[in-house]
Short mmCIF file of C-alpha atoms in Angstrom, two decimals:
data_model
loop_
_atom_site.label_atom_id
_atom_site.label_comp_id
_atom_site.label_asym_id
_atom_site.label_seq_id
_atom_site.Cartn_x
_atom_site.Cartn_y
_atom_site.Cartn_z
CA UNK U 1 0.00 0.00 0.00
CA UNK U 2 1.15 3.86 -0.66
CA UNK U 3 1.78 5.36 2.86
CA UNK U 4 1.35 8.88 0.96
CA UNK U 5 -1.53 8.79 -0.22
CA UNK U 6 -3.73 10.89 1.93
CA UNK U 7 -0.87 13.37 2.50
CA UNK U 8 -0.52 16.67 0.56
CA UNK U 9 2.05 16.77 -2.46
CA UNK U 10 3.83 19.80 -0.26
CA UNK U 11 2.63 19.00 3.21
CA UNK U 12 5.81 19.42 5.15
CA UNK U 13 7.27 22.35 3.06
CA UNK U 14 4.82 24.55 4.22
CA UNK U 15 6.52 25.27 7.27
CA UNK U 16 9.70 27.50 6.21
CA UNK U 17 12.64 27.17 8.64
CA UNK U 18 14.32 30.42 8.92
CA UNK U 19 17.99 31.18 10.96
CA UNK U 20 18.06 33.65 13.08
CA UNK U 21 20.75 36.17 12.86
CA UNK U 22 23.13 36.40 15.90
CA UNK U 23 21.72 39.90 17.55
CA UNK U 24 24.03 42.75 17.46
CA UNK U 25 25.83 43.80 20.00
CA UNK U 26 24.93 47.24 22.02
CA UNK U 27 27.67 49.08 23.75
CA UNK U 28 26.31 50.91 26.62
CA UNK U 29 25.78 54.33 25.97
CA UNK U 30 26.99 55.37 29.08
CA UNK U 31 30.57 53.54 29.34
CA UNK U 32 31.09 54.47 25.62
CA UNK U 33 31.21 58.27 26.17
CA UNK U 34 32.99 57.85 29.61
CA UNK U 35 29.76 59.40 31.20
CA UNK U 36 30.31 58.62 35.18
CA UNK U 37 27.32 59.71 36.24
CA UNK U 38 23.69 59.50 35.19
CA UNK U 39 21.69 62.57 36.16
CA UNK U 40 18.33 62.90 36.89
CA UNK U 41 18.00 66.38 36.29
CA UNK U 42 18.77 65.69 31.99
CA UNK U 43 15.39 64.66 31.38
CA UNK U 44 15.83 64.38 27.54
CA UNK U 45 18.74 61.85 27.65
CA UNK U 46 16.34 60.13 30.18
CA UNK U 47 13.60 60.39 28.00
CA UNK U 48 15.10 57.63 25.62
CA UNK U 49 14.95 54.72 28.73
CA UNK U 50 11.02 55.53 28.68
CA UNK U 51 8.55 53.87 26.97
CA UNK U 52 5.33 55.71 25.28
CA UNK U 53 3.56 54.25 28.36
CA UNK U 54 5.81 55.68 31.40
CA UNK U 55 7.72 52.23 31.90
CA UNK U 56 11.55 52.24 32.21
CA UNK U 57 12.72 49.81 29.29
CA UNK U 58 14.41 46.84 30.65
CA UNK U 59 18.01 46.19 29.48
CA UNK U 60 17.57 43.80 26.95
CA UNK U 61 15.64 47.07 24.83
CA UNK U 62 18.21 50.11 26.28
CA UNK U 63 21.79 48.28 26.11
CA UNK U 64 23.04 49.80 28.70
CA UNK U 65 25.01 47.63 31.23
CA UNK U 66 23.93 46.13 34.71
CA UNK U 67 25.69 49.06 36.67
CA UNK U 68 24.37 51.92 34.62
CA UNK U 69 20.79 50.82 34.12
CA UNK U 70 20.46 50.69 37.79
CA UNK U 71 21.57 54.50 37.83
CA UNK U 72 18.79 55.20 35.20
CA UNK U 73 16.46 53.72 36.78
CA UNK U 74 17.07 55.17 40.11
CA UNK U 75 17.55 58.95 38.00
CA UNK U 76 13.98 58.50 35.89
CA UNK U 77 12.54 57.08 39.80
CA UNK U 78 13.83 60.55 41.16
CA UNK U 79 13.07 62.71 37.80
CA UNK U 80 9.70 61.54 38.03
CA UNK U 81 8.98 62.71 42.09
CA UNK U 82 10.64 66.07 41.17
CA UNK U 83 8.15 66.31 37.77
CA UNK U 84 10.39 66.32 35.05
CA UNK U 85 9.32 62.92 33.80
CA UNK U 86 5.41 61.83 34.01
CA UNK U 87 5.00 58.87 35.68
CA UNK U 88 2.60 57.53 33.25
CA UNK U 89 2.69 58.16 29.62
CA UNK U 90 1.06 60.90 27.37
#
């Protein structure tokens, strides 16, 4: 008997396997312009760490490194009590 004979002629082509490109690396925008401190008073850098809806972007989005996305999220935390940044989006 044919085994393939209630299959479809392209059955499992239909499913295209596509490699994924190795991501590309972010340098941390911070420890690339030898900027020591992050400053919660320079709302418009901070500004960039936001998303449309008030959250802090996590690291895997920014690129910044462990050590200075702390500091930005402690300077948007301390922008946002002094009103510079809204604490929910626009």
């Amino acid at each position: 008997m044919d085994k393939n004979r209630n299959r479809k002629p392209n059955d499992g082509d239909d499913k295209v396997r596509r490699t994924r490109r190795p991501a590309k690396k972010r340098v941390c925008e911070f420890c690339q312009g030898h900027i020591e401190r992050v400053d919660y008073k320079d709302a418009e850098r901070l500004k960039k760490y936001i998303a449309e809806n008030g959250k802090i972007l996590p690291r895997r989005a920014t690129g910044l490194c462990a050590e200075h996305q702390r500091d930005v999220t402690t300077a948007v935390k301390r922008a946002r009590i002094m009103a510079l940044l809204p604490f929910r989006g626009e």
